[in-house]
Amino acid sequence: MTLDSQKKSLPPWLEKFSLDGKIAIITGAGSGLGAAVAKGMAMSGAFVILADINLQAAADLASELQNAGLNGEALNIDVTNAREVSDLADRVTKEYGKIDILANIAGIAKRMPTEDFDEEVFDKIMDVNLRGSFLCLKYAGRKMLEQGFGSIINFGSIASVVANPESMAYSCSKGGVVQMTRTAGVEWAKRGVRVNAIIPGTFYTPLLQQILDKDPAYAEYFLARYPIGRFGDPEEIVGACVYLASDASSFVTGSLLSVDGGCTAY
């Protein structure tokens, strides 16, 4: 085979990165990393379900995708509500016949010293980040187990594996997401459902901007922990997610993939 002919037809291993024909649910898809992942998966061929508590933000992104000739639908979801999550899984399966991919991205954060950490805020962060991720994994996972295939991508954080001062609730919630990933990944490995986690570093998102507005020194402190010398752009998370969602990662489950500019290696 000549080089020219190789360019015209993708090798089999490269074709496995395609998401053509796959149905993907992305929680937290209305903004930040969720929106970037939704766009990337749609561009890779998936029909994306943009699930967000902010329906207007998700609907705006759905319109943007449709105007670009891509496929997406916005659905309102509170990931802490078991009935809503169960109904979402039922609806997607009924309308589209399957759920190939779940990207568990919805999350919140708040910083304060541990000794002063507000208990209601702690409970809310745990509810959204850990319980919400569990509910989505549970109900989408049931559908995947019934159909015999699927890929779940949980979103941890550098705070899952290293200390993140003044972020007690966030760190606890994201540490839990890692163990949830490993447990489900092992439990479901022989049943066709893969479960992995992305470990993102700090990315320029609306959530980060809120933190910087209140504490500008945060950027300087955290940049010192990044060997690459900068924070990430949301688009830089997409490749890792497409890989874990696709058949290219068919032998990968229960794993953590760091996309963090070297932070956790430092």
CSV table of C-alpha atoms in Angstrom, one decimal:
chain,number,residue,atom,x,y,z
A,1,MET,CA,0.0,0.0,0.0
A,2,THR,CA,1.4,3.4,-1.0
A,3,LEU,CA,1.5,6.4,1.3
A,4,ASP,CA,-1.1,8.2,-0.8
A,5,SER,CA,-3.6,5.2,-0.5
A,6,GLN,CA,-3.0,5.1,3.2
A,7,LYS,CA,-4.1,8.7,3.5
A,8,LYS,CA,-7.3,7.9,1.7
A,9,SER,CA,-8.3,5.0,3.8
A,10,LEU,CA,-7.9,5.0,7.6
A,11,PRO,CA,-6.1,2.0,9.2
A,12,PRO,CA,-8.4,-0.2,11.3
A,13,TRP,CA,-6.9,1.0,14.6
A,14,LEU,CA,-7.6,4.7,13.7
A,15,GLU,CA,-11.2,4.0,12.7
A,16,LYS,CA,-11.8,2.7,16.2
A,17,PHE,CA,-11.6,6.3,17.5
A,18,SER,CA,-14.8,7.2,15.6
A,19,LEU,CA,-18.0,7.7,17.6
A,20,ASP,CA,-20.2,7.3,14.5
A,21,GLY,CA,-23.6,6.0,15.5
A,22,LYS,CA,-23.0,6.1,19.2
A,23,ILE,CA,-25.4,7.7,21.7
A,24,ALA,CA,-23.7,9.7,24.4
A,25,ILE,CA,-25.1,11.3,27.6
A,26,ILE,CA,-23.0,14.2,28.9
A,27,THR,CA,-23.9,15.6,32.3
A,28,GLY,CA,-23.0,19.2,33.0
A,29,ALA,CA,-22.9,19.8,29.2
A,30,GLY,CA,-24.2,23.4,29.4
A,31,SER,CA,-20.8,24.9,30.1
A,32,GLY,CA,-17.1,24.4,30.9
A,33,LEU,CA,-15.5,21.0,30.3
A,34,GLY,CA,-19.0,19.4,29.8
A,35,ALA,CA,-19.6,21.7,26.8
A,36,ALA,CA,-16.2,21.1,25.3
A,37,VAL,CA,-16.6,17.3,25.6
A,38,ALA,CA,-20.1,17.5,24.1
A,39,LYS,CA,-18.8,19.4,21.1
A,40,GLY,CA,-15.9,17.0,20.7
A,41,MET,CA,-18.0,13.9,20.8
A,42,ALA,CA,-20.5,15.4,18.4
A,43,MET,CA,-17.7,16.2,16.0
A,44,SER,CA,-16.5,12.6,16.3
A,45,GLY,CA,-19.9,11.3,15.1
A,46,ALA,CA,-21.9,10.8,18.3
A,47,PHE,CA,-25.5,11.9,18.9
A,48,VAL,CA,-25.1,13.8,22.2
A,49,ILE,CA,-27.6,14.2,25.0
A,50,LEU,CA,-26.8,17.5,26.6
A,51,ALA,CA,-28.0,16.9,30.2
A,52,ASP,CA,-27.8,19.9,32.5
A,53,ILE,CA,-29.7,21.5,35.4
A,54,ASN,CA,-29.4,24.7,33.3
A,55,LEU,CA,-31.7,23.8,30.4
A,56,GLN,CA,-31.2,27.1,28.6
A,57,ALA,CA,-27.4,26.7,28.5
A,58,ALA,CA,-27.8,23.1,27.2
A,59,ALA,CA,-30.4,24.2,24.6
A,60,ASP,CA,-28.2,27.0,23.4
A,61,LEU,CA,-25.4,24.4,22.8
A,62,ALA,CA,-27.8,22.0,21.1
A,63,SER,CA,-28.7,24.8,18.7
A,64,GLU,CA,-25.1,25.6,18.0
A,65,LEU,CA,-24.4,21.9,17.2
A,66,GLN,CA,-27.4,21.6,15.0
A,67,ASN,CA,-26.5,24.8,13.1
A,68,ALA,CA,-23.1,23.1,12.4
A,69,GLY,CA,-24.7,20.0,11.1
A,70,LEU,CA,-24.1,18.0,14.2
A,71,ASN,CA,-26.5,16.0,16.4
A,72,GLY,CA,-27.6,16.9,19.9
A,73,GLU,CA,-30.6,17.2,22.2
A,74,ALA,CA,-30.8,19.2,25.4
A,75,LEU,CA,-32.5,17.7,28.4
A,76,ASN,CA,-33.0,19.1,31.9
A,77,ILE,CA,-31.5,17.0,34.7
A,78,ASP,CA,-30.8,17.3,38.4
A,79,VAL,CA,-28.2,14.6,38.9
A,80,THR,CA,-29.0,14.5,42.6
A,81,ASN,CA,-32.5,13.4,41.9
A,82,ALA,CA,-32.7,9.6,41.5
A,83,ARG,CA,-36.1,9.7,39.7
A,84,GLU,CA,-34.9,12.3,37.2
A,85,VAL,CA,-31.7,10.3,36.5
A,86,SER,CA,-33.7,7.0,36.1
A,87,ASP,CA,-36.2,8.7,33.8
A,88,LEU,CA,-33.4,10.1,31.7
A,89,ALA,CA,-31.9,6.7,31.2
A,90,ASP,CA,-35.3,5.2,30.3
A,91,ARG,CA,-36.1,8.1,27.9
A,92,VAL,CA,-32.8,7.9,26.0
A,93,THR,CA,-33.0,4.1,25.7
A,94,LYS,CA,-36.6,4.3,24.5
A,95,GLU,CA,-36.0,7.1,22.0
A,96,TYR,CA,-32.6,6.0,20.7
A,97,GLY,CA,-32.5,2.3,21.4
A,98,LYS,CA,-29.3,2.3,23.5
A,99,ILE,CA,-26.8,4.3,25.6
A,100,ASP,CA,-23.2,3.8,24.4
A,101,ILE,CA,-21.5,6.5,26.4
A,102,LEU,CA,-22.0,8.3,29.7
A,103,ALA,CA,-19.7,11.2,30.5
A,104,ASN,CA,-20.2,12.1,34.2
A,105,ILE,CA,-19.1,15.7,34.3
A,106,ALA,CA,-21.6,17.7,36.4
A,107,GLY,CA,-19.9,19.1,39.5
A,108,ILE,CA,-19.6,22.0,41.8
A,109,ALA,CA,-16.9,23.3,44.1
A,110,LYS,CA,-16.3,25.8,46.9
A,111,ARG,CA,-13.2,26.7,48.8
A,112,MET,CA,-12.8,27.6,52.5
A,113,PRO,CA,-10.6,26.5,55.4
A,114,THR,CA,-11.3,23.0,56.7
A,115,GLU,CA,-12.0,24.3,60.2
A,116,ASP,CA,-14.6,26.7,58.9
A,117,PHE,CA,-16.1,24.6,56.2
A,118,ASP,CA,-19.8,25.1,56.1
A,119,GLU,CA,-21.6,21.8,56.7
A,120,GLU,CA,-24.5,22.5,54.4
A,121,VAL,CA,-22.0,23.4,51.6
A,122,PHE,CA,-20.1,20.2,52.3
A,123,ASP,CA,-23.3,18.2,52.0
A,124,LYS,CA,-24.3,19.9,48.7
A,125,ILE,CA,-20.9,19.3,47.1
A,126,MET,CA,-20.9,15.7,48.1
A,127,ASP,CA,-24.5,15.4,46.9
A,128,VAL,CA,-23.7,16.7,43.4
A,129,ASN,CA,-20.2,15.4,42.8
A,130,LEU,CA,-20.3,12.0,44.4
A,131,ARG,CA,-24.0,10.9,44.8
A,132,GLY,CA,-24.9,12.5,41.4
A,133,SER,CA,-22.1,10.7,39.7
A,134,PHE,CA,-23.2,7.4,41.4
A,135,LEU,CA,-26.8,7.8,40.4
A,136,CYS,CA,-25.9,8.5,36.7
A,137,LEU,CA,-23.5,5.5,36.7
A,138,LYS,CA,-26.1,3.3,38.4
A,139,TYR,CA,-29.0,4.0,36.1
A,140,ALA,CA,-27.1,4.4,32.8
A,141,GLY,CA,-25.0,1.4,33.8
A,142,ARG,CA,-28.2,-0.7,34.2
A,143,LYS,CA,-29.1,0.0,30.6
A,144,MET,CA,-25.6,-0.8,29.4
A,145,LEU,CA,-25.5,-4.0,31.3
A,146,GLU,CA,-28.8,-5.1,29.8
A,147,GLN,CA,-27.5,-4.3,26.3
A,148,GLY,CA,-24.1,-5.8,27.0
A,149,PHE,CA,-21.9,-2.8,26.1
A,150,GLY,CA,-21.1,0.7,27.1
A,151,SER,CA,-18.4,3.1,28.2
A,152,ILE,CA,-18.7,5.3,31.3
A,153,ILE,CA,-16.3,8.2,31.8
A,154,ASN,CA,-16.3,9.7,35.3
A,155,PHE,CA,-14.7,13.0,36.1
A,156,GLY,CA,-12.4,13.0,39.0
A,157,SER,CA,-9.8,15.7,39.7
A,158,ILE,CA,-6.2,16.2,40.7
A,159,ALA,CA,-7.9,16.6,44.1
A,160,SER,CA,-8.8,12.9,43.8
A,161,VAL,CA,-5.2,11.9,44.3
A,162,VAL,CA,-3.2,14.9,45.8
A,163,ALA,CA,-4.0,17.4,48.5
A,164,ASN,CA,-6.0,20.5,47.5
A,165,PRO,CA,-5.9,22.9,50.4
A,166,GLU,CA,-9.2,24.6,51.4
A,167,SER,CA,-11.2,22.2,49.3
A,168,MET,CA,-12.2,19.5,51.8
A,169,ALA,CA,-15.6,18.7,50.4
A,170,TYR,CA,-14.5,18.8,46.7
A,171,SER,CA,-11.5,16.6,47.5
A,172,CYS,CA,-13.6,14.0,49.4
A,173,SER,CA,-16.2,13.9,46.6
A,174,LYS,CA,-13.6,13.5,43.9
A,175,GLY,CA,-11.7,10.9,45.9
A,176,GLY,CA,-14.9,9.0,46.1
A,177,VAL,CA,-15.4,9.2,42.3
A,178,VAL,CA,-12.0,7.4,41.8
A,179,GLN,CA,-13.0,4.5,44.1
A,180,MET,CA,-16.4,4.3,42.4
A,181,THR,CA,-14.7,4.1,39.1
A,182,ARG,CA,-12.4,1.3,40.2
A,183,THR,CA,-15.1,-0.6,41.9
A,184,ALA,CA,-17.6,-0.5,39.0
A,185,GLY,CA,-14.8,-1.0,36.4
A,186,VAL,CA,-13.8,-4.3,38.1
A,187,GLU,CA,-17.4,-5.4,38.8
A,188,TRP,CA,-18.6,-4.9,35.3
A,189,ALA,CA,-15.5,-5.8,33.3
A,190,LYS,CA,-16.8,-9.2,32.2
A,191,ARG,CA,-20.2,-7.8,31.4
A,192,GLY,CA,-19.2,-5.5,28.5
A,193,VAL,CA,-19.3,-2.2,30.4
A,194,ARG,CA,-16.1,-0.2,30.9
A,195,VAL,CA,-15.7,2.4,33.6
A,196,ASN,CA,-12.8,4.8,33.6
A,197,ALA,CA,-12.1,8.3,35.0
A,198,ILE,CA,-10.5,11.4,33.7
A,199,ILE,CA,-8.3,13.2,36.2
A,200,PRO,CA,-8.4,16.8,35.0
A,201,GLY,CA,-6.0,19.5,36.2
A,202,THR,CA,-7.1,23.1,36.3
A,203,PHE,CA,-8.8,24.4,33.2
A,204,TYR,CA,-10.0,27.8,32.3
A,205,THR,CA,-13.8,27.4,32.8
A,206,PRO,CA,-16.5,29.6,34.3
A,207,LEU,CA,-16.1,27.7,37.6
A,208,LEU,CA,-12.4,28.6,37.7
A,209,GLN,CA,-13.2,32.2,36.9
A,210,GLN,CA,-15.6,32.4,39.9
A,211,ILE,CA,-12.8,31.2,42.1
A,212,LEU,CA,-10.2,33.6,40.7
A,213,ASP,CA,-12.6,36.5,41.1
A,214,LYS,CA,-12.8,35.8,44.8
A,215,ASP,CA,-9.2,34.8,45.3
A,216,PRO,CA,-6.7,36.0,42.6
A,217,ALA,CA,-3.8,34.5,44.5
A,218,TYR,CA,-5.2,31.1,43.7
A,219,ALA,CA,-3.9,31.2,40.2
A,220,GLU,CA,-0.3,32.0,41.2
A,221,TYR,CA,-0.3,29.3,43.9
A,222,PHE,CA,-1.6,26.6,41.6
A,223,LEU,CA,0.4,27.5,38.5
A,224,ALA,CA,3.5,26.8,40.6
A,225,ARG,CA,2.3,23.1,40.7
A,226,TYR,CA,2.1,22.7,36.9
A,227,PRO,CA,5.3,21.7,35.2
A,228,ILE,CA,3.7,22.7,31.9
A,229,GLY,CA,3.5,26.3,33.2
A,230,ARG,CA,-0.2,27.0,32.4
A,231,PHE,CA,-3.7,26.0,33.0
A,232,GLY,CA,-5.6,23.9,30.4
A,233,ASP,CA,-7.9,25.0,27.6
A,234,PRO,CA,-11.2,23.0,27.7
A,235,GLU,CA,-10.6,21.6,24.3
A,236,GLU,CA,-7.5,19.9,25.6
A,237,ILE,CA,-9.7,17.5,27.6
A,238,VAL,CA,-11.6,16.3,24.5
A,239,GLY,CA,-9.1,13.8,23.1
A,240,ALA,CA,-8.9,11.8,26.3
A,241,CYS,CA,-12.7,11.6,26.5
A,242,VAL,CA,-13.1,10.5,22.9
A,243,TYR,CA,-10.4,7.8,23.4
A,244,LEU,CA,-12.1,6.4,26.5
A,245,ALA,CA,-15.6,6.6,24.8
A,246,SER,CA,-14.4,4.9,21.7
A,247,ASP,CA,-13.6,1.3,20.7
A,248,ALA,CA,-9.9,2.3,20.7
A,249,SER,CA,-9.9,1.9,24.5
A,250,SER,CA,-11.7,-1.5,24.5
A,251,PHE,CA,-9.0,-3.1,26.8
A,252,VAL,CA,-9.1,-0.2,29.3
A,253,THR,CA,-11.4,-0.2,32.4
A,254,GLY,CA,-11.0,0.8,36.0
A,255,SER,CA,-8.3,3.2,35.0
A,256,LEU,CA,-7.5,6.9,35.7
A,257,LEU,CA,-6.3,9.1,32.9
A,258,SER,CA,-4.6,12.3,34.0
A,259,VAL,CA,-5.0,15.4,31.8
A,260,ASP,CA,-3.2,17.8,34.1
A,261,GLY,CA,-0.1,19.4,32.6
A,262,GLY,CA,2.1,17.1,34.8
A,263,CYS,CA,0.6,18.3,38.1
A,264,THR,CA,0.1,14.9,39.7
A,265,ALA,CA,3.6,13.8,38.5
A,266,TYR,CA,5.3,16.7,40.2
